[in-house]
Tab-separated table of C-alpha atoms in Angstrom:
chain	number	residue	atom	x	y	z
H	16	UNK	CA	80.904	109.903	69.999
H	17	UNK	CA	82.739	108.803	73.129
H	18	UNK	CA	83.887	105.230	73.702
H	19	UNK	CA	81.632	105.035	76.741
H	20	UNK	CA	78.593	105.997	74.678
H	21	UNK	CA	79.550	103.556	71.923
H	22	UNK	CA	79.884	100.770	74.501
H	23	UNK	CA	76.518	101.694	76.028
H	24	UNK	CA	74.799	101.638	72.649
H	25	UNK	CA	76.478	98.338	71.836
H	26	UNK	CA	75.187	96.779	75.043
H	27	UNK	CA	71.685	98.044	74.257
H	28	UNK	CA	71.860	96.570	70.752
H	29	UNK	CA	73.032	93.205	72.026
H	30	UNK	CA	70.331	93.178	74.726
H	31	UNK	CA	67.692	94.031	72.119
H	32	UNK	CA	68.869	91.224	69.846
H	33	UNK	CA	68.896	88.712	72.704
H	34	UNK	CA	65.397	89.701	73.827
H	35	UNK	CA	64.148	89.656	70.244
H	36	UNK	CA	65.649	86.196	69.668
H	37	UNK	CA	64.062	84.853	72.839
H	38	UNK	CA	60.647	86.296	71.983
H	39	UNK	CA	60.956	85.058	68.411
H	40	UNK	CA	61.786	81.543	69.631
H	41	UNK	CA	58.897	81.646	72.107
H	42	UNK	CA	56.452	82.787	69.426
H	43	UNK	CA	57.695	80.068	67.090
H	44	UNK	CA	57.212	77.357	69.717
H	45	UNK	CA	53.693	78.572	70.526
H	46	UNK	CA	52.577	78.909	66.912
H	47	UNK	CA	54.095	75.766	65.421
H	48	UNK	CA	52.084	72.563	65.211
H	49	UNK	CA	52.793	70.227	68.113
H	50	UNK	CA	52.393	66.847	66.320
H	51	UNK	CA	51.116	65.100	69.458
H	52	UNK	CA	48.147	63.182	68.022
H	53	UNK	CA	47.968	59.698	66.527
H	54	UNK	CA	51.608	58.676	66.065
H	55	UNK	CA	52.940	61.105	68.709
H	56	UNK	CA	55.742	62.180	66.344
H	57	UNK	CA	56.861	64.993	68.656
H	58	UNK	CA	57.643	62.677	71.542
H	59	UNK	CA	58.996	59.805	69.450
H	60	UNK	CA	61.601	62.126	67.944
H	61	UNK	CA	62.251	64.539	70.806
H	62	UNK	CA	62.777	61.810	73.399
H	63	UNK	CA	65.813	60.617	71.445
H	64	UNK	CA	67.668	63.762	72.534
H	65	UNK	CA	67.029	62.945	76.199
H	66	UNK	CA	68.703	59.522	76.130
H	67	UNK	CA	71.990	58.986	77.901
H	68	UNK	CA	74.945	59.025	75.555
H	69	UNK	CA	75.844	55.666	73.993
H	70	UNK	CA	72.938	53.925	75.698
H	71	UNK	CA	71.467	52.368	72.525
H	72	UNK	CA	72.605	49.116	70.940
H	73	UNK	CA	69.799	48.705	68.393
H	74	UNK	CA	68.161	51.512	66.411
H	75	UNK	CA	64.961	50.932	64.446
H	76	UNK	CA	64.177	53.150	61.471
H	77	UNK	CA	60.887	53.306	59.617
H	78	UNK	CA	57.370	54.685	59.594
H	79	UNK	CA	54.385	54.189	61.907
H	80	UNK	CA	54.872	50.455	61.363
H	81	UNK	CA	57.565	50.448	64.042
H	82	UNK	CA	55.898	53.021	66.296
H	83	UNK	CA	53.044	50.561	66.858
H	84	UNK	CA	54.726	47.294	65.943
H	85	UNK	CA	57.943	47.178	67.990
H	86	UNK	CA	58.087	47.695	71.746
H	87	UNK	CA	61.670	48.415	72.907
H	88	UNK	CA	60.649	48.170	76.569
H	89	UNK	CA	59.396	44.633	75.940
H	90	UNK	CA	62.653	43.831	74.115
H	91	UNK	CA	64.555	44.984	77.189
H	92	UNK	CA	62.330	43.036	79.589
H	93	UNK	CA	62.539	39.907	77.423
H	94	UNK	CA	66.214	39.852	76.469
H	95	UNK	CA	67.961	42.923	77.899
H	96	UNK	CA	68.215	44.630	74.502
H	97	UNK	CA	68.520	48.414	74.474
H	98	UNK	CA	66.554	49.604	71.434
H	99	UNK	CA	64.749	52.716	70.194
H	100	UNK	CA	62.109	53.180	67.479
H	101	UNK	CA	63.059	56.312	65.585
H	102	UNK	CA	59.996	56.221	63.360
H	103	UNK	CA	57.468	58.692	62.042
H	104	UNK	CA	54.095	58.585	60.350
H	105	UNK	CA	54.650	57.832	56.650
H	106	UNK	CA	58.320	58.778	57.069
H	107	UNK	CA	60.411	58.669	53.923
H	108	UNK	CA	63.800	56.966	53.745
H	109	UNK	CA	65.220	60.447	53.230
H	110	UNK	CA	64.069	61.545	56.673
H	111	UNK	CA	65.121	58.189	58.107
H	112	UNK	CA	68.623	58.783	56.758
H	113	UNK	CA	68.958	62.260	58.248
H	114	UNK	CA	67.553	61.125	61.595
H	115	UNK	CA	70.069	58.279	61.560
H	116	UNK	CA	72.813	60.901	61.234
H	117	UNK	CA	71.173	62.834	64.073
H	118	UNK	CA	71.040	59.764	66.319
H	119	UNK	CA	74.682	58.956	65.636
H	120	UNK	CA	75.708	62.253	67.230
H	121	UNK	CA	75.010	60.803	70.677
H	122	UNK	CA	74.506	57.075	70.118
H	123	UNK	CA	76.613	54.253	68.752
H	124	UNK	CA	74.245	51.390	67.786
H	125	UNK	CA	75.806	48.196	66.473
H	126	UNK	CA	72.611	47.017	64.712
H	127	UNK	CA	70.064	48.957	62.684
H	128	UNK	CA	66.696	47.437	61.818
H	129	UNK	CA	65.115	49.138	58.802
H	130	UNK	CA	61.377	48.631	58.226
H	131	UNK	CA	60.842	48.643	54.469
H	132	UNK	CA	57.386	50.209	53.989
H	133	UNK	CA	58.918	53.575	53.137
H	134	UNK	CA	60.567	52.200	49.999
H	135	UNK	CA	57.161	52.123	48.333
H	136	UNK	CA	55.629	55.286	49.771
H	137	UNK	CA	55.826	58.787	48.347
H	138	UNK	CA	57.237	61.528	50.570
H	139	UNK	CA	54.386	63.776	51.694
H	140	UNK	CA	54.928	67.372	52.609
H	141	UNK	CA	52.905	67.547	55.832
H	142	UNK	CA	54.383	64.248	57.063
H	143	UNK	CA	57.965	65.251	56.338
H	144	UNK	CA	57.437	68.592	58.063
H	145	UNK	CA	56.948	66.736	61.329
H	146	UNK	CA	60.379	65.212	60.943
H	147	UNK	CA	61.995	68.566	60.153
H	148	UNK	CA	60.235	70.530	62.899
H	149	UNK	CA	61.428	68.201	65.657
H	150	UNK	CA	65.090	68.155	64.590
H	151	UNK	CA	67.494	70.501	66.339
H	152	UNK	CA	69.154	73.160	64.214
H	153	UNK	CA	72.415	71.863	62.782
H	154	UNK	CA	74.221	71.347	59.488
H	155	UNK	CA	72.459	67.979	59.282
H	156	UNK	CA	69.066	69.704	59.482
H	157	UNK	CA	70.044	72.212	56.813
H	158	UNK	CA	71.089	69.379	54.498
H	159	UNK	CA	67.828	67.576	55.259
H	160	UNK	CA	65.778	70.661	54.336
H	161	UNK	CA	67.773	71.229	51.162
H	162	UNK	CA	67.250	67.620	50.053
H	163	UNK	CA	63.545	67.693	50.913
H	164	UNK	CA	62.774	70.942	49.129
H	165	UNK	CA	64.611	69.592	46.099
H	166	UNK	CA	61.881	66.986	45.517
H	167	UNK	CA	59.418	67.744	42.720
H	168	UNK	CA	56.342	67.153	44.884
H	169	UNK	CA	57.459	69.408	47.779
H	170	UNK	CA	56.171	72.929	47.175
H	171	UNK	CA	57.142	74.609	50.448
H	172	UNK	CA	60.235	76.800	50.472
H	173	UNK	CA	63.519	76.188	52.259
H	174	UNK	CA	62.754	79.200	54.477
H	175	UNK	CA	59.413	77.782	55.671
H	176	UNK	CA	61.197	74.695	57.010
H	177	UNK	CA	64.151	76.583	58.453
H	178	UNK	CA	62.005	79.248	60.140
H	179	UNK	CA	58.734	77.501	61.073
H	180	UNK	CA	56.977	80.754	61.976
H	181	UNK	CA	57.000	81.573	58.271
H	182	UNK	CA	54.648	78.595	57.857
H	183	UNK	CA	52.686	78.835	61.093
H	184	UNK	CA	52.278	82.613	61.629
H	185	UNK	CA	48.579	82.421	60.711
H	186	UNK	CA	47.792	79.835	63.428
H	187	UNK	CA	47.287	82.503	66.096
H	188	UNK	CA	43.488	82.263	65.730
H	189	UNK	CA	43.587	78.466	66.224
H	190	UNK	CA	45.719	78.351	69.375
H	191	UNK	CA	44.662	76.041	72.188
H	192	UNK	CA	45.989	75.236	75.664
H	193	UNK	CA	48.282	72.573	74.173
H	194	UNK	CA	50.081	75.243	72.127
H	195	UNK	CA	51.150	76.950	75.357
H	196	UNK	CA	52.553	73.743	76.792
H	197	UNK	CA	49.514	72.693	78.793
H	198	UNK	CA	48.904	68.998	78.321
H	199	UNK	CA	52.247	68.237	76.674
H	200	UNK	CA	53.420	64.925	78.100
H	201	UNK	CA	56.417	63.074	76.720
H	202	UNK	CA	55.569	59.997	78.826
H	203	UNK	CA	53.122	58.769	76.160
H	204	UNK	CA	55.846	57.432	73.850
H	205	UNK	CA	58.047	54.730	75.341
H	206	UNK	CA	61.403	54.710	73.548
H	207	UNK	CA	59.511	55.452	70.347
H	208	UNK	CA	56.668	52.981	70.963
H	209	UNK	CA	53.007	53.982	71.175
H	210	UNK	CA	50.551	51.860	73.128
H	211	UNK	CA	47.247	51.512	71.260
H	212	UNK	CA	43.983	50.235	72.693
H	213	UNK	CA	42.467	49.159	69.386
H	214	UNK	CA	41.969	45.848	67.629
H	215	UNK	CA	40.775	45.273	64.064
H	216	UNK	CA	38.431	42.321	63.692
H	217	UNK	CA	37.269	40.363	60.684
H	218	UNK	CA	40.467	40.396	58.627
H	219	UNK	CA	41.032	37.640	56.070
H	220	UNK	CA	44.088	35.571	57.011
H	221	UNK	CA	44.540	34.255	53.469
H	222	UNK	CA	44.757	37.831	52.204
H	223	UNK	CA	47.114	38.801	54.995
H	224	UNK	CA	49.788	36.282	54.052
H	225	UNK	CA	51.687	36.850	50.811
H	226	UNK	CA	52.839	33.282	50.201
H	227	UNK	CA	50.414	32.737	47.339
H	228	UNK	CA	50.748	36.184	45.742
H	229	UNK	CA	52.147	36.478	42.224
H	230	UNK	CA	55.359	38.555	42.566
H	231	UNK	CA	54.781	39.979	39.102
H	232	UNK	CA	51.263	41.278	39.760
H	233	UNK	CA	50.384	44.719	41.158
H	234	UNK	CA	54.001	45.838	40.957
H	235	UNK	CA	54.482	49.290	42.512
H	236	UNK	CA	57.321	51.413	41.202
H	237	UNK	CA	60.090	52.286	43.645
H	238	UNK	CA	60.507	56.032	44.007
H	239	UNK	CA	63.972	57.000	42.827
H	240	UNK	CA	64.715	59.174	45.872
H	241	UNK	CA	63.604	56.410	48.214
H	242	UNK	CA	66.060	54.029	46.576
H	243	UNK	CA	68.733	56.742	46.652
H	244	UNK	CA	68.401	57.152	50.402
H	245	UNK	CA	68.133	53.419	50.934
H	246	UNK	CA	71.562	53.176	49.300
H	247	UNK	CA	72.820	56.029	51.494
H	248	UNK	CA	71.703	54.160	54.612
H	249	UNK	CA	73.390	50.983	53.375
H	250	UNK	CA	76.597	52.895	52.621
H	251	UNK	CA	76.545	54.662	55.991
H	252	UNK	CA	76.170	51.369	57.848
H	253	UNK	CA	78.992	49.796	55.876
H	254	UNK	CA	81.325	52.744	56.542
H	255	UNK	CA	80.550	52.738	60.258
H	256	UNK	CA	80.644	48.953	60.790
H	257	UNK	CA	76.927	48.765	61.652
H	258	UNK	CA	74.918	45.628	60.944
H	259	UNK	CA	71.865	46.484	58.813
H	260	UNK	CA	68.817	44.198	58.818
H	261	UNK	CA	65.730	44.755	56.653
H	262	UNK	CA	62.336	43.682	57.947
H	263	UNK	CA	58.668	44.135	57.171
H	264	UNK	CA	56.002	44.103	59.870
H	265	UNK	CA	52.759	42.250	59.222
H	266	UNK	CA	50.619	44.540	57.044
H	267	UNK	CA	47.340	43.847	55.231
H	268	UNK	CA	48.182	45.968	52.162
H	269	UNK	CA	51.666	44.471	51.654
H	270	UNK	CA	51.882	42.401	48.466
H	271	UNK	CA	54.081	39.603	47.207
H	272	UNK	CA	55.366	41.966	44.510
H	273	UNK	CA	56.428	44.465	47.206
H	274	UNK	CA	58.309	41.755	49.050
H	275	UNK	CA	59.989	40.569	45.848
H	276	UNK	CA	61.371	44.050	45.163
H	277	UNK	CA	62.751	44.393	48.680
H	278	UNK	CA	64.249	40.900	48.508
H	279	UNK	CA	65.997	41.838	45.259
H	280	UNK	CA	67.557	44.861	46.978
H	281	UNK	CA	68.570	42.734	49.970
H	282	UNK	CA	70.235	40.212	47.652
H	283	UNK	CA	71.982	42.983	45.745
H	284	UNK	CA	73.570	44.423	48.878
H	285	UNK	CA	74.003	41.162	50.786
H	286	UNK	CA	71.476	42.054	53.509
H	287	UNK	CA	69.167	39.928	55.628
H	288	UNK	CA	65.472	40.519	54.912
H	289	UNK	CA	62.781	39.254	57.280
H	290	UNK	CA	59.270	39.514	55.831
H	291	UNK	CA	56.661	38.929	58.530
H	292	UNK	CA	53.900	38.771	55.944
H	293	UNK	CA	55.084	35.271	55.091
H	294	UNK	CA	53.225	32.562	56.946
H	295	UNK	CA	56.341	30.834	58.270
H	296	UNK	CA	57.533	33.933	60.127
H	297	UNK	CA	54.020	34.936	61.203
H	298	UNK	CA	53.612	31.509	62.754
H	299	UNK	CA	57.067	31.749	64.336
H	300	UNK	CA	56.157	34.807	66.387
H	301	UNK	CA	52.699	33.492	67.318
H	302	UNK	CA	50.579	35.811	65.171
H	303	UNK	CA	46.824	35.747	65.831
H	304	UNK	CA	44.743	37.657	63.290
H	305	UNK	CA	41.881	37.997	65.816
H	306	UNK	CA	43.895	40.015	68.334
H	307	UNK	CA	47.145	41.221	66.793
H	308	UNK	CA	46.144	44.028	64.405
H	309	UNK	CA	45.406	47.592	65.507
H	310	UNK	CA	44.010	48.320	62.061
H	311	UNK	CA	44.608	47.034	58.552
H	312	UNK	CA	48.292	47.940	58.480
H	313	UNK	CA	49.588	48.187	62.058
H	314	UNK	CA	50.078	45.640	64.801
H	315	UNK	CA	48.097	45.950	68.005
H	316	UNK	CA	49.911	46.292	71.330
H	317	UNK	CA	49.381	42.584	71.957
H	318	UNK	CA	50.770	41.771	68.514
H	319	UNK	CA	53.709	44.090	69.186
H	320	UNK	CA	54.563	42.149	72.343
H	321	UNK	CA	54.853	38.866	70.447
H	322	UNK	CA	56.666	40.487	67.547
H	323	UNK	CA	59.127	42.294	69.834
H	324	UNK	CA	59.925	39.101	71.729
H	325	UNK	CA	60.691	37.348	68.445
H	326	UNK	CA	62.910	40.222	67.257
H	327	UNK	CA	64.741	40.235	70.591
H	328	UNK	CA	65.395	36.501	70.360
H	329	UNK	CA	66.564	36.858	66.752
H	330	UNK	CA	68.981	39.664	67.626
H	331	UNK	CA	70.331	37.796	70.646
H	332	UNK	CA	70.957	34.681	68.560
H	333	UNK	CA	72.632	36.465	65.640
H	334	UNK	CA	74.480	39.475	67.057
H	335	UNK	CA	76.784	40.136	69.973
H	336	UNK	CA	74.589	42.477	72.014
H	337	UNK	CA	74.978	43.163	75.741
H	338	UNK	CA	72.232	42.219	78.177
H	339	UNK	CA	71.569	45.619	79.710
H	340	UNK	CA	69.537	44.026	82.518
H	341	UNK	CA	72.862	42.945	84.021
H	342	UNK	CA	73.863	46.603	84.465
H	343	UNK	CA	72.127	47.770	87.642
H	344	UNK	CA	72.775	51.406	86.698
H	345	UNK	CA	71.140	51.150	83.279
H	346	UNK	CA	68.063	53.360	82.949
H	347	UNK	CA	65.369	52.911	80.288
H	348	UNK	CA	64.460	56.565	80.858
H	349	UNK	CA	60.716	56.063	80.666
H	350	UNK	CA	57.886	56.445	83.154
H	351	UNK	CA	57.636	52.773	84.082
H	352	UNK	CA	54.432	53.231	86.080
H	353	UNK	CA	52.452	54.769	83.227
H	354	UNK	CA	53.900	52.261	80.767
H	355	UNK	CA	52.819	49.303	82.912
H	356	UNK	CA	49.331	50.727	83.446
H	357	UNK	CA	48.719	51.617	79.794
H	358	UNK	CA	50.072	48.341	78.478
H	359	UNK	CA	48.002	46.250	80.895
H	360	UNK	CA	44.915	48.264	79.929
H	361	UNK	CA	45.640	47.641	76.255
H	362	UNK	CA	46.107	43.915	76.796
H	363	UNK	CA	42.759	43.754	78.603
H	364	UNK	CA	41.079	45.270	75.570
H	365	UNK	CA	42.744	42.844	73.190
H	366	UNK	CA	42.525	39.512	75.009
H	367	UNK	CA	39.591	37.215	74.159
H	368	UNK	CA	40.269	34.211	76.413
H	369	UNK	CA	38.546	34.604	79.829
H	370	UNK	CA	41.342	32.941	81.800
H	371	UNK	CA	44.045	35.040	80.118
H	372	UNK	CA	41.884	38.145	80.627
H	373	UNK	CA	41.460	37.508	84.345
H	374	UNK	CA	45.174	36.771	84.677
H	375	UNK	CA	45.917	40.182	83.161
H	376	UNK	CA	43.444	41.729	85.563
H	377	UNK	CA	45.397	40.304	88.509
H	378	UNK	CA	48.425	42.269	87.241
H	379	UNK	CA	46.534	45.572	87.136
H	380	UNK	CA	47.813	47.811	89.911
H	381	UNK	CA	44.858	50.159	90.301
H	382	UNK	CA	41.355	49.351	89.123
H	383	UNK	CA	37.804	48.771	90.315
H	384	UNK	CA	36.053	45.577	89.195
H	385	UNK	CA	32.245	45.428	88.989
H	386	UNK	CA	30.595	41.991	88.818
H	387	UNK	CA	26.937	40.969	88.352
H	388	UNK	CA	25.549	37.533	87.566
H	389	UNK	CA	22.852	36.949	84.983
H	390	UNK	CA	21.060	33.652	85.622
H	391	UNK	CA	22.311	30.705	87.624
H	392	UNK	CA	26.074	30.295	87.983
H	393	UNK	CA	26.291	27.861	90.887
H	394	UNK	CA	28.468	24.847	90.089
H	395	UNK	CA	29.433	26.285	86.689
H	396	UNK	CA	32.582	28.271	87.506
H	397	UNK	CA	35.786	26.477	86.529
H	398	UNK	CA	38.553	26.023	89.072
H	399	UNK	CA	40.858	28.373	87.073
H	400	UNK	CA	38.308	31.187	86.935
H	401	UNK	CA	37.316	30.689	90.587
H	402	UNK	CA	40.963	30.886	91.692
H	403	UNK	CA	41.591	34.049	89.679
H	404	UNK	CA	38.452	35.730	91.034
H	405	UNK	CA	39.608	34.864	94.545
H	406	UNK	CA	43.030	36.336	93.744
H	407	UNK	CA	41.281	39.534	92.661
H	408	UNK	CA	39.656	39.715	96.084
H	409	UNK	CA	36.302	37.952	95.639
H	410	UNK	CA	35.215	36.304	98.885
H	411	UNK	CA	31.981	34.593	97.777
H	412	UNK	CA	32.163	31.045	96.413
H	413	UNK	CA	30.087	31.458	93.266
H	414	UNK	CA	29.830	27.691	92.806
H	415	UNK	CA	27.930	27.546	96.105
H	416	UNK	CA	25.153	29.873	94.902
H	417	UNK	CA	21.730	28.234	94.784
H	418	UNK	CA	19.362	28.323	91.830
H	419	UNK	CA	17.642	31.701	91.554
H	420	UNK	CA	20.139	33.559	93.740
H	421	UNK	CA	21.477	36.898	92.494
H	422	UNK	CA	25.007	38.156	93.079
H	423	UNK	CA	26.638	41.603	92.815
H	424	UNK	CA	30.146	42.670	93.847
H	425	UNK	CA	32.580	45.560	93.792
H	426	UNK	CA	36.262	44.679	94.110
H	427	UNK	CA	38.202	47.805	95.040
H	428	UNK	CA	41.686	48.876	94.046
H	429	UNK	CA	42.984	48.322	97.585
H	430	UNK	CA	42.036	44.633	97.679
H	431	UNK	CA	38.772	45.064	99.603
H	432	UNK	CA	35.351	43.992	98.352
H	433	UNK	CA	31.647	44.722	98.736
H	434	UNK	CA	29.496	41.691	97.918
H	435	UNK	CA	25.790	40.888	98.069
H	436	UNK	CA	23.975	37.579	97.596
H	437	UNK	CA	20.181	37.463	97.678
H	438	UNK	CA	17.368	35.091	96.835
H	439	UNK	CA	14.785	37.912	96.957
H	440	UNK	CA	15.038	38.735	93.254
H	441	UNK	CA	17.631	41.533	93.211
H	442	UNK	CA	21.157	42.081	94.490
H	443	UNK	CA	22.221	45.724	94.326
H	444	UNK	CA	25.326	47.700	95.294
H	445	UNK	CA	25.687	51.418	94.612
H	446	UNK	CA	27.847	54.303	95.740
H	447	UNK	CA	30.639	56.661	94.716
H	448	UNK	CA	34.267	55.888	93.906
H	449	UNK	CA	37.196	57.839	95.316
H	450	UNK	CA	37.184	60.206	92.316
H	451	UNK	CA	33.465	61.001	92.868
H	452	UNK	CA	32.317	58.782	90.015
H	453	UNK	CA	29.004	57.111	90.817
H	454	UNK	CA	28.320	53.431	90.183
H	455	UNK	CA	25.488	50.900	90.398
H	456	UNK	CA	25.704	47.106	90.186
H	457	UNK	CA	22.463	45.165	89.830
H	458	UNK	CA	21.733	41.450	89.411
H	459	UNK	CA	18.024	40.654	88.931
H	460	UNK	CA	16.040	37.433	88.723
H	461	UNK	CA	12.324	38.166	88.666
H	462	UNK	CA	9.363	36.527	86.987
H	463	UNK	CA	11.596	34.063	85.196
H	464	UNK	CA	13.750	36.825	83.678
H	465	UNK	CA	17.317	37.528	84.746
H	466	UNK	CA	19.374	40.636	83.963
H	467	UNK	CA	22.687	42.255	84.912
H	468	UNK	CA	23.410	45.980	85.057
H	469	UNK	CA	26.803	47.654	85.490
H	470	UNK	CA	26.519	51.449	85.518
H	471	UNK	CA	29.494	53.806	85.886
H	472	UNK	CA	28.974	57.575	85.955
H	473	UNK	CA	25.454	57.143	84.568
H	474	UNK	CA	26.547	54.900	81.705
H	475	UNK	CA	25.254	51.336	81.655
H	476	UNK	CA	27.417	49.461	79.157
H	477	UNK	CA	26.454	46.007	80.384
H	478	UNK	CA	26.432	43.158	77.911
H	479	UNK	CA	23.689	41.560	80.024
H	480	UNK	CA	24.550	38.090	78.810
H	481	UNK	CA	24.126	34.831	80.669
H	482	UNK	CA	26.934	34.157	83.144
H	483	UNK	CA	29.382	36.594	84.732
H	484	UNK	CA	29.106	40.231	83.638
H	485	UNK	CA	32.240	42.186	84.551
H	486	UNK	CA	33.246	45.798	84.031
H	487	UNK	CA	36.674	47.319	84.778
H	488	UNK	CA	37.351	50.943	85.715
H	489	UNK	CA	40.900	52.347	85.814
H	490	UNK	CA	41.487	54.301	89.007
H	491	UNK	CA	44.686	55.892	87.667
H	492	UNK	CA	43.259	56.979	84.309
H	493	UNK	CA	39.687	57.642	85.401
H	494	UNK	CA	38.109	55.708	82.516
H	495	UNK	CA	35.979	52.604	82.117
H	496	UNK	CA	38.248	50.178	80.295
H	497	UNK	CA	36.351	47.077	79.357
H	498	UNK	CA	33.003	45.344	79.708
H	499	UNK	CA	32.840	41.578	79.257
H	500	UNK	CA	30.535	38.663	79.791
H	501	UNK	CA	31.913	35.207	80.501
H	502	UNK	CA	29.503	32.487	79.390
H	503	UNK	CA	30.194	29.768	81.953
H	504	UNK	CA	28.510	27.082	79.858
H	505	UNK	CA	30.570	27.596	76.690
H	506	UNK	CA	33.677	29.162	78.248
H	507	UNK	CA	33.512	31.990	75.697
H	508	UNK	CA	33.919	35.670	76.517
H	509	UNK	CA	32.027	38.508	74.828
H	510	UNK	CA	33.641	41.956	74.941
H	511	UNK	CA	31.695	45.159	74.391
H	512	UNK	CA	34.307	47.895	74.183
H	513	UNK	CA	36.609	46.106	71.750
H	514	UNK	CA	36.929	47.948	68.418
H	515	UNK	CA	36.395	46.038	65.228
């Protein structure tokens, strides 16, 4: 065979291998699970690779406790701290260790905050797979897979983690638009933080705090591999001159015995341990059990704001960290517009004080506000509420309304308003918003009975309580956010869409 023919065949073989590799990679990406629901693991982990080199000063490791409990953008806004939450749902300390090694390839944090829930949680196969799938191929990933598949409770093979298509090849019949990249949006995780519009009500404060727990009751055994990788993290930080701080976010299922075990480890290795299930620290960051829990074990977005401010102040007071706000070229590398909108929306859903709620509403950049009175309101509106309504664009002086008069209003997202006052028994405004969503606002006072109706896109979610009935619609997100009623006699606010 001639050299020319050999060269030609070689080129064909190389081209075939390249095309095969590209198609194989494409098929793998389509078939593999995207991990974009709930904790948004895909974006929390993948966004780390997009950060500018050496742009992090504080790295947080842990599970979903930090994904919902610590807001690095708030830490930056509050104290100029550059932080990132490298967490994952039910992440083991093993995966935290290997992701720490991964982060250190491009970042050089001087402080690591380790959330301690993982010490007492068993590594779960489907949760750990998320952490493996999102890591780029490297020696570090190979070592991670080898360690993971060495655990007794992990049944999947090394090959299934290394070559995901070996695990996901049967998903072809389940494929959706998301699997082909449609709907993927990395803007939903902000430096590892997820904004959540939920609030858990009715929790018992005395059960939340651990001050009165017996540290020798309900003792959970530390998993040996969790302790092993805890020690590896400690050793790594010591070798690389990184300050390591242990902390525990406020969590309903955390016990005094759990805290005692972590404190013993902290004492053994000379580490600081901050347990925010102790009343002193909960009080220090302004914890409110009525608004600050997303569910039993995770902070709400409002709770995360308070908690993040406290952490930022603690870090500033105890460690030599730069204030990145002083660097005009520093970039948080997030979509600031979507972050501001989502966070404001979340705060609206979590705030129970009418004045605070209206203040938040004045900060909302794009929303429609529907207002209908139920009963007499004249002379009952406080100066604070009246001023905030005026700031939102309301022209009518509600305190000047006479007995029996009805009032309806639409405040638009461009600062304009449509308002109607009538003594004839019904004030009504109806129409269509810019996105073709229909609305109807009705205030009635007939035959001694008063009612309020706020209908958006055919849905009337009015509370219909005495006082001011208000409903908020997000123009940017195209969703009705919150329905409230402010009782002007008691000053209390009832909220309909709040979870509980």
